[in-house]
Amino acid sequence: MTATTATRVLVLNSGSSSVKYQLLDMADGARLAVGLVERIGETSSRLAHTPAGGARREREAPIADHEAALKAVANELASDGLGLDSPGLAAIGHRVVHGGQKFTAPTVIDDAVLAEIERLVPVAPLHNPANLTGIKTAQTLNPDLPQVAVFDTAFHTTMPEHAARYAIDTETADEHRVRRYGFHGTSHAYVSRKTAELLDKDPSEVNVIVLHLGNGASASAVAGGRCVDTSMGLTPLEGLVMGTRSGDIDPAVIFHLSRVAGKSIDEIDTLLNKRSGLIGLCGDNDMREIVRRIDEGDERAKLAFDIYIHRLKKYIGAYSAVLGTVDAVAFTAGIGENSAPVREAAVTGLEELGLALDAELNAVRSDQARVISPQYARVAVAVVPTDEELEIAAQAYALVSP
Ligand code: AMP
């Protein structure tokens, strides 16, 4: 009898009050289970678990902390014969939001790596602590299992210094590690590579603008498979208009709100991160609802949509200039994959840049990567569904497989 090779990877995305997870088999890319624990630490915690080919199971019971959450996840997996101690499990891949300048690739976690992720907490106070808790808890549940950190920032570490550095005093920037790091890197990496595949090219042969338009949104300029610029910065606040974040503003708005409106720094932080963007502009951050309201003649929704599109076009133009030549513009994430009106509005008027849309192809709903521009267009416009979990699993597996 031959020993079975461990080919499964559990992907964990630990947020401050939630844990999302997927179990993938890298032998064939099959998704064996997907699930989510929400409202950790509250009385109304909820776990939803769906095994492949099985019915969704939901449990509502208080889950006090991340340790209890991961134990509950491990129990669900074990009841399907896929527990954390099963021999087929090769690794746990953790999404870690901030890897700073040091982590340029996925990394097997040891004490030194944990200490470095901890050292980055000041630049990612909302995310890295939760990611660390997820890692430490997973380690206690199976100390022998390799744990791999896959960083949201890693893909962007190839940015040249002139794109990554802000034009502020160099000593201050260096002392406090203030620079453009960029986020959603796993998605930008996956989507730019898939776009090259769609064009039947090697990633090294194409320049791609990736528009990751979810509730958070970011753009990146990818030249020959390497990121050369991205719209998010020190934090995920910069760049495009998002569901609840402002994206780019004049930094002096903050001084103004402090000095003239008497708001505290924390209040302004909350305003720009949670009560701005689409929700701040029109009260909704779901693009479906915004488009529905526009169809009913709602002017606030229309203005929010127009501001969103205007910013998007500015980034497409800017990144066309950064790249010099563009082979493809790829739309991805919740809005990018699903909203034909957003794609149409973003591309309309950019014919001089070589962009055009085929209205019929744009209207097709599909979960497959596809080109939606006409044959004659100089730049291919594509819809490329992102799959951050698959990319995290693949990167983790590549590091630990024999
Ligand atoms: P994500 O963060 O990638 O999960 O994207 C979430 C966002 O995608 C939601 O807030 C919606 O605005 C948007 N979205 C999801 N489905 C659709 C759809 N069918 N049409 C338009 N927007 C959608």
XYZ file of C-alpha atoms and ligand atoms in Angstrom:
425
model
C 0.000 0.000 0.000
C 1.364 3.427 -0.881
C 1.084 6.312 1.562
C -1.432 8.938 0.475
C 0.089 12.324 -0.298
C -1.363 15.184 1.674
C -2.936 17.490 -0.923
C -5.546 19.417 1.053
C -5.097 22.998 2.209
C -7.348 24.813 4.678
C -7.486 28.531 3.877
C -8.280 30.795 6.824
C -9.187 34.463 6.589
C -9.440 35.711 10.173
C -11.062 39.109 10.649
C -11.646 40.964 13.880
C -15.011 39.298 14.517
C -15.192 36.665 11.793
C -13.366 33.709 10.297
C -13.929 32.717 6.670
C -12.565 29.391 5.550
C -12.341 27.012 2.628
C -10.878 23.547 2.377
C -9.389 22.852 -1.046
C -7.839 19.759 -2.564
C -4.862 20.852 -4.634
C -4.771 17.526 -6.481
C -7.738 18.734 -8.550
C -8.654 22.191 -7.172
C -11.875 20.794 -5.653
C -13.538 22.814 -2.905
C -14.316 20.323 -0.131
C -15.920 22.754 2.291
C -16.634 26.451 2.617
C -17.788 28.298 5.674
C -17.950 31.359 7.822
C -18.067 32.158 11.519
C -19.566 35.571 12.174
C -20.067 37.860 15.151
C -17.374 36.201 17.271
C -17.537 37.520 20.833
C -21.220 38.404 20.587
C -24.197 36.440 21.855
C -25.546 36.142 18.309
C -22.512 34.303 16.822
C -23.233 32.118 13.819
C -21.390 29.387 11.977
C -22.395 28.411 8.447
C -20.663 25.377 6.934
C -21.238 23.828 3.523
C -19.467 20.592 2.607
C -19.002 19.760 -1.083
C -22.140 18.113 -2.392
C -23.839 18.447 0.997
C -26.393 20.682 2.598
C -25.447 23.929 4.317
C -25.367 23.581 8.112
C -25.963 26.614 10.297
C -25.446 26.923 14.030
C -26.345 29.929 16.124
C -24.730 29.873 19.554
C -22.369 32.238 21.342
C -18.749 31.807 20.183
C -16.569 33.666 22.668
C -13.314 34.088 20.761
C -11.207 32.963 17.802
C -10.086 29.831 19.604
C -13.692 28.742 20.098
C -14.442 29.694 16.476
C -11.617 27.596 15.041
C -12.500 24.681 17.295
C -16.067 24.866 15.988
C -14.746 24.922 12.397
C -12.455 21.952 13.152
C -15.457 20.045 14.560
C -17.534 20.736 11.452
C -14.702 19.536 9.219
C -14.133 16.480 11.433
C -17.789 15.501 11.145
C -17.222 15.270 7.376
C -14.071 13.178 7.963
C -11.849 16.164 7.120
C -10.567 17.178 10.569
C -7.403 19.166 11.225
C -5.617 15.966 12.253
C -6.492 14.055 9.087
C -3.419 12.847 7.154
C -4.614 14.367 3.876
C -4.195 17.918 5.199
C -0.927 19.432 3.918
C -1.089 22.927 5.392
C -3.156 25.822 6.619
C -2.860 28.933 4.447
C -3.556 32.160 6.306
C -4.504 35.389 4.616
C -2.360 38.035 6.284
C -3.216 41.583 5.311
C 0.057 43.410 5.922
C 3.483 41.956 5.180
C 5.307 45.295 4.974
C 8.378 45.427 2.748
C 9.898 42.273 4.159
C 7.425 39.629 3.028
C 7.600 39.499 -0.745
C 6.316 35.912 -1.027
C 4.277 33.362 0.936
C 6.167 32.251 4.009
C 6.074 29.219 6.295
C 5.255 30.584 9.736
C 7.726 30.239 12.592
C 8.342 32.377 15.674
C 10.407 34.940 13.741
C 7.637 35.345 11.146
C 5.033 35.760 13.889
C 7.200 38.443 15.508
C 7.525 40.315 12.202
C 3.746 40.220 11.567
C 3.349 41.576 15.109
C 5.872 44.347 14.374
C 3.639 45.448 11.496
C 0.563 45.932 13.712
C 1.079 49.737 13.869
C 0.626 49.979 10.075
C -2.310 47.521 10.014
C -4.030 47.934 13.384
C -7.399 46.695 12.123
C -6.181 43.560 10.367
C -2.888 42.074 11.514
C -3.982 41.432 15.139
C -6.924 39.309 13.959
C -4.702 37.470 11.456
C -2.197 36.750 14.250
C -4.914 35.423 16.520
C -6.056 33.078 13.742
C -2.527 31.768 13.218
C -1.761 31.248 16.906
C -5.054 29.471 17.470
C -4.556 27.203 14.465
C -1.094 26.325 15.744
C -2.506 25.161 19.058
C -5.086 22.954 17.313
C -2.433 21.054 15.353
C 1.146 22.071 16.231
C 2.659 19.708 13.641
C 0.824 21.133 10.633
C 2.734 23.638 8.446
C 1.112 27.065 8.594
C 1.763 29.429 5.704
C 1.196 33.187 5.649
C 0.060 34.602 2.295
C 0.295 38.383 2.352
C -2.120 40.830 0.712
C 0.773 43.199 0.149
C 3.317 40.735 -1.312
C 2.390 41.083 -4.997
C 2.911 44.840 -4.757
C 6.438 44.684 -3.347
C 7.780 44.786 -6.927
C 6.591 48.399 -7.288
C 9.458 50.715 -8.124
C 10.454 53.185 -5.432
C 9.063 56.131 -7.419
C 5.580 54.548 -7.281
C 5.790 53.303 -3.680
C 7.193 56.420 -2.032
C 4.982 59.370 -1.080
C 6.450 62.823 -1.662
C 6.860 63.605 2.015
C 9.940 64.126 4.187
C 12.111 61.041 3.697
C 13.288 60.663 7.311
C 9.748 60.865 8.693
C 8.477 58.400 6.081
C 11.260 55.907 6.796
C 11.044 56.184 10.559
C 7.318 55.436 10.538
C 7.311 53.107 7.498
C 4.963 55.435 5.616
C 4.794 54.328 1.970
C 2.444 52.754 -0.558
C 2.081 49.043 0.225
C -1.105 48.199 -1.681
C -3.614 45.468 -0.803
C -5.788 42.811 -2.524
C -2.436 41.558 -3.865
C -3.516 37.913 -3.986
C -6.420 38.899 -6.219
C -4.328 41.183 -8.459
C -1.754 38.390 -8.864
C -4.373 35.759 -9.702
C -6.439 37.944 -12.028
C -3.469 39.360 -13.967
C -2.161 35.821 -14.524
C -5.606 34.519 -15.568
C -6.007 37.461 -17.942
C -2.745 36.514 -19.670
C -4.046 32.926 -19.936
C -7.285 34.205 -21.447
C -5.259 36.041 -24.102
C -3.202 32.887 -24.666
C -0.042 34.660 -23.579
C 2.574 34.194 -20.916
C 2.164 36.730 -18.058
C 5.632 38.079 -18.906
C 4.335 39.125 -22.355
C 1.385 41.286 -21.320
C 0.592 44.558 -19.548
C -2.679 44.440 -17.629
C -4.722 46.944 -15.638
C -6.628 45.014 -12.967
C -9.737 46.647 -11.479
C -10.722 44.801 -8.298
C -14.148 46.298 -7.599
C -15.712 44.731 -4.524
C -16.905 46.477 -1.386
C -13.234 47.408 -1.053
C -11.786 48.409 -4.426
C -8.329 48.795 -5.898
C -6.623 49.100 -9.260
C -3.203 47.876 -10.237
C -0.859 48.283 -13.183
C 0.867 44.976 -13.932
C 3.729 44.976 -16.440
C 4.886 41.576 -17.618
C 3.489 39.869 -14.514
C 4.978 42.358 -12.029
C 3.015 45.037 -10.206
C 4.337 48.525 -11.020
C 1.647 50.622 -9.333
C -1.499 50.184 -7.269
C -4.159 52.489 -5.920
C -4.304 51.505 -2.249
C -1.546 52.951 -0.117
C -0.285 52.807 3.451
C -3.772 51.505 4.246
C -6.706 50.323 2.103
C -8.252 53.820 2.280
C -6.516 55.370 -0.727
C -7.537 55.195 -4.370
C -10.887 54.281 -5.888
C -14.297 55.165 -4.468
C -15.362 52.114 -2.426
C -18.470 50.817 -0.677
C -17.800 52.743 2.523
C -14.318 54.300 1.996
C -13.642 57.647 0.364
C -10.568 56.652 -1.627
C -8.482 59.663 -2.724
C -9.150 62.981 -1.049
C -7.047 66.049 -0.386
C -5.253 65.175 2.898
C -6.079 68.712 4.061
C -9.732 67.623 4.359
C -8.594 65.901 7.557
C -7.022 69.098 8.992
C -10.141 71.009 8.007
C -12.515 68.547 9.688
C -10.327 68.626 12.780
C -9.752 72.373 13.028
C -12.983 73.742 11.627
C -15.520 70.991 12.329
C -13.917 70.015 15.670
C -13.886 66.289 14.882
C -11.442 63.963 16.596
C -8.948 61.884 14.606
C -10.920 58.723 15.470
C -14.152 60.305 14.251
C -12.512 61.301 10.973
C -11.028 57.810 10.639
C -14.508 56.308 11.023
C -16.014 58.877 8.658
C -13.526 58.154 5.860
C -13.400 54.369 6.303
C -16.981 53.500 7.250
C -19.297 56.346 6.278
C -17.880 57.584 2.983
C -17.647 56.146 -0.531
C -20.927 54.991 -2.047
C -22.712 54.696 1.294
C -21.691 58.223 2.290
C -22.709 59.627 -1.060
C -26.130 58.000 -1.433
C -26.863 55.790 1.578
C -26.323 52.498 -0.288
C -23.138 50.539 -0.934
C -24.677 47.728 -2.948
C -24.216 48.524 -6.637
C -27.360 46.551 -7.548
C -29.439 48.840 -5.363
C -27.724 51.963 -6.710
C -28.420 50.963 -10.327
C -32.035 50.146 -9.421
C -32.438 53.581 -7.821
C -30.923 55.284 -10.874
C -33.473 53.491 -13.057
C -36.184 55.047 -10.866
C -34.717 58.504 -11.420
C -32.927 58.888 -8.076
C -30.427 61.745 -8.481
C -28.321 61.034 -5.393
C -27.735 57.496 -6.573
C -26.857 58.798 -10.058
C -24.319 61.268 -8.657
C -22.729 58.553 -6.487
C -22.467 56.304 -9.564
C -20.955 59.121 -11.643
C -18.351 59.924 -8.971
C -17.474 56.221 -8.743
C -17.039 55.955 -12.529
C -15.128 59.239 -12.840
C -12.502 57.982 -10.362
C -12.314 54.620 -12.098
C -11.671 56.273 -15.463
C -8.966 58.462 -13.962
C -7.123 55.353 -12.771
C -7.513 53.576 -16.111
C -6.028 56.654 -17.781
C -3.247 57.006 -15.217
C -2.248 53.358 -15.428
C -2.343 53.449 -19.245
C 0.259 56.212 -18.949
C 2.271 54.287 -16.334
C 2.326 51.140 -18.487
C 2.877 52.849 -21.852
C 1.124 50.034 -23.701
C -1.852 48.127 -22.324
C -2.915 44.683 -23.542
C -5.921 44.204 -21.281
C -8.146 45.789 -18.655
C -9.587 43.131 -16.342
C -12.671 43.669 -14.174
C -12.998 41.503 -11.085
C -14.687 41.101 -7.629
C -18.375 41.605 -6.755
C -19.022 44.733 -8.835
C -16.396 44.123 -11.519
C -17.673 40.596 -12.205
C -21.377 41.338 -12.011
C -22.185 44.913 -12.902
C -22.501 45.392 -16.667
C -23.574 49.059 -16.175
C -20.369 49.832 -14.258
C -18.183 48.169 -16.899
C -19.997 49.973 -19.692
C -19.761 53.380 -18.033
C -16.092 52.894 -17.115
C -15.047 52.050 -20.674
C -17.279 54.504 -22.560
C -15.266 57.468 -23.807
C -11.904 55.733 -23.519
C -11.753 54.777 -27.215
C -8.637 56.938 -27.674
C -6.907 54.653 -25.160
C -7.860 51.649 -27.306
C -10.760 50.474 -25.127
C -14.161 49.391 -26.423
C -16.971 47.092 -25.309
C -19.196 44.657 -27.134
C -22.582 45.427 -25.570
C -23.877 41.882 -26.033
C -20.806 40.245 -24.525
C -20.892 42.732 -21.645
C -24.495 41.801 -20.861
C -23.762 38.056 -20.580
C -23.806 36.727 -17.016
C -21.235 34.013 -16.404
C -18.782 32.819 -13.792
C -16.169 32.154 -16.485
C -13.272 34.431 -17.422
C -14.194 36.099 -20.703
C -13.292 38.880 -23.117
C -16.067 41.469 -23.570
C -14.419 43.788 -26.093
C -14.897 43.545 -29.866
C -12.220 41.836 -31.984
C -10.969 45.129 -33.406
C -10.240 46.734 -30.014
C -6.544 47.417 -29.365
C -6.983 46.675 -25.658
C -8.887 43.579 -24.560
C -11.484 44.266 -21.887
C -12.036 41.155 -19.767
C -14.139 39.929 -16.873
C -12.027 37.608 -14.757
C -13.627 36.157 -11.610
C -11.149 36.348 -8.762
C -10.458 33.405 -6.463
C -8.328 34.537 -3.563
C -8.844 31.292 -1.628
C -7.629 29.140 -4.508
C -4.606 31.402 -4.961
C -3.784 31.295 -1.215
C -4.150 27.502 -1.208
C -2.003 27.139 -4.337
C 0.726 29.392 -2.942
C 0.714 27.611 0.429
C 0.725 24.186 -1.200
C 3.599 25.072 -3.523
C 5.652 25.896 -0.447
C 4.969 22.719 1.532
C 4.412 20.023 -1.087
C 7.285 17.586 -1.590
P -17.040 41.688 -2.839
O -16.438 42.609 -1.801
O -16.078 41.329 -3.925
O -17.746 40.500 -2.243
O -18.183 42.556 -3.559
C -19.345 42.944 -2.873
C -20.114 43.968 -3.683
O -20.373 43.466 -4.993
C -21.486 44.289 -3.129
O -21.405 45.313 -2.162
C -22.242 44.742 -4.354
O -22.087 46.152 -4.501
C -21.532 44.097 -5.508
N -22.342 43.097 -6.222
C -22.525 41.800 -5.910
N -23.331 41.212 -6.805
C -23.669 42.165 -7.710
C -24.478 42.200 -8.877
N -25.130 41.120 -9.327
N -24.581 43.377 -9.569
C -23.925 44.471 -9.112
N -23.150 44.506 -8.034
C -23.019 43.374 -7.331
